[in-house]
Amino acid sequence: MHEAGRLLGLVRKAGKPVVCHADEYNNATMLLAAVGCSKVWVSPAGQVDTVGLAAQLFFAKGLLDKLNISADFLQVGKFKGASEPFTRESASPEARESLKGALSGIRDAWMGSIVAGRDGGTDGKALEAALEDGPYSPEEARSKRLIDEIGDLAEARKDAEQLAGVKDSDNRSGSSEAREPGVPRGLVSLFRSLAGSSASGEPHVTIVPASGSIAMSAGGSPLGGGDGIGERELGRVLARLTEDASTKAVVLRIDSPGGSALASDLLWKRLMKLREEKPLVVSVGGMAASGGYYLACAGTKVLAEETSIIGSIGVVGGKLAVGDALAMAGINVETVAAASDPVRANRAAYMSLLTPWDEPTRARVQSSMQAIYDLFLRRISTGRGMDVAAVAPAAEGRLFSGLQAKRLGLIDQMGGLSDAVDLALELAKLPEGTPVEIERDDVDLLDMLVGAEGAGARSADEHARIEALENRSRRVASAAFMPAWLKPLPELETFVGSFAPLLAGERTLTALPFAVLVQ
């Protein structure tokens, strides 16, 4: 919302009135309206729900204990907190400190931007206080200077036409727009309608949307949407753009809480290879956390919003063991292993969901996860040009707002998608007005046929492992991984989905599986 508001603000600064109307405003849409709109309207029966920022965490240990389900989870990074929903009944002091610090940074940016957009040179203290004291009726919101006018959409449109000195209006974006196949949803669609795009063939900058949890295969759409970020699909796109002579620079628009450690590392390598050939500018949307930051750190330059969530550099992995729960229902589980040594016998079935880990197994898994964590730090060190020792203070699972991340060197500058495109043009030494392409979120038949070659050289073992993971991922997806009680909460799907690779046979995640939804 902050970024979309700034895009509209550019229209406003160019001397064209921007009139905004909504049936109701919340924290996010009020931010857009304050930053981007000349006048703000609300419906007479609507409301303005500006309240303080908060995040709520779910902890299921009590439920798992009642069901006799063992939660075997490990993590690297004391601030990570990713396993706590399964292993604790409340947040640890470290996880609470990390989350509260990030929320504080986001609050400062949210409040400061709204006050700057709505203050009009008067004392902003009253407006600042009002922002966390809602909800308000339309009349109350107008008295607090949060909105300007009360009326329906037709009245707001008439006001816009009068301010512009015209008698007609034209839909360029939104629900009334006939969506053409392959047009990405969300901010990139707004950017396209404001900035335009080109046909391929001539020199251009390409925007690649990458949204959702990270897995070996997205199972459908290669980019964005509910299917998330698939290494196979996005990797094919990156390989093609690396070789495409007409693509002079790439902007990776990322919004992800992470997921598969393996997929994240494979994509990091592809991004670094692309970066060797042409500028790669990363634009962070709402979040580049854990595996999302794994990808982001490969950028030639990384931009984020002050209100973006950055970090959670850590590793989590584990499983839920349901053997004791089955015993309550009269189902006995017995493991027969070839080895007579009990430690080796237990190790043979260590990824089974029927039995918990013993301590030697936990130690081995912790050691392998530590190795992934150390690799993660080295990848950041290489991508950002920082010593590992300089990365460490920002690691161990800590969360940061965009502004905090900039101070720590995790990103280069504040800015949104349009700023990232401008920077890509500059780095590629392209003139102003160079066309902008937005990568389609579908795959044509030719891409599918040449996918094996476009994926780059891999060993037979790597191909076999990836194919097995993809096949298991499809079975997980077909088994409706989302619990029924989460179906009414679609905004949680990405975070729940970031844990799906564990069910597909992977052991280690770089993920932020608990939902940090700042609203």
PDB file of C-alpha atoms in Angstrom, residues 43 61 79 96 166-167 187 200 202 300 330 336 350 359 381 387 400 409 422 435 450 463 518:
ATOM      1  CA  SER A  43     -18.893   6.281   2.136  1.00  0.00           C
ATOM      2  CA  LYS A  61       1.790 -27.092  21.871  1.00  0.00           C
ATOM      3  CA  PHE A  79      15.733 -15.290  17.552  1.00  0.00           C
ATOM      4  CA  ARG A  96       9.125 -11.443  21.203  1.00  0.00           C
ATOM      5  CA  VAL A 166     -13.310  17.002 -17.667  1.00  0.00           C
ATOM      6  CA  LYS A 167     -16.706  15.408 -18.186  1.00  0.00           C
ATOM      7  CA  LEU A 187       1.371  -3.730  -7.785  1.00  0.00           C
ATOM      8  CA  SER A 200       9.973  -8.051 -26.514  1.00  0.00           C
ATOM      9  CA  GLU A 202      14.086  -4.369 -28.460  1.00  0.00           C
ATOM     10  CA  THR A 300      23.287  -6.191  -7.601  1.00  0.00           C
ATOM     11  CA  GLY A 330      -5.630 -48.560  19.407  1.00  0.00           C
ATOM     12  CA  VAL A 336      11.758 -53.304  12.169  1.00  0.00           C
ATOM     13  CA  TYR A 350      14.324 -40.951  11.367  1.00  0.00           C
ATOM     14  CA  GLU A 359      18.924 -37.705  21.149  1.00  0.00           C
ATOM     15  CA  SER A 381      28.382 -12.502   2.542  1.00  0.00           C
ATOM     16  CA  ASP A 387      32.304 -10.278   5.837  1.00  0.00           C
ATOM     17  CA  PHE A 400      13.807  -5.968  10.918  1.00  0.00           C
ATOM     18  CA  GLY A 409      23.622  -3.254   5.364  1.00  0.00           C
ATOM     19  CA  ASP A 422      14.932   3.562 -12.542  1.00  0.00           C
ATOM     20  CA  PRO A 435      10.593  -0.090 -22.483  1.00  0.00           C
ATOM     21  CA  VAL A 450      13.277 -27.012 -23.507  1.00  0.00           C
ATOM     22  CA  HIS A 463      17.922 -34.659 -11.224  1.00  0.00           C
ATOM     23  CA  VAL A 518       0.849  -6.255   9.864  1.00  0.00           C
TER      24      VAL A 518
END
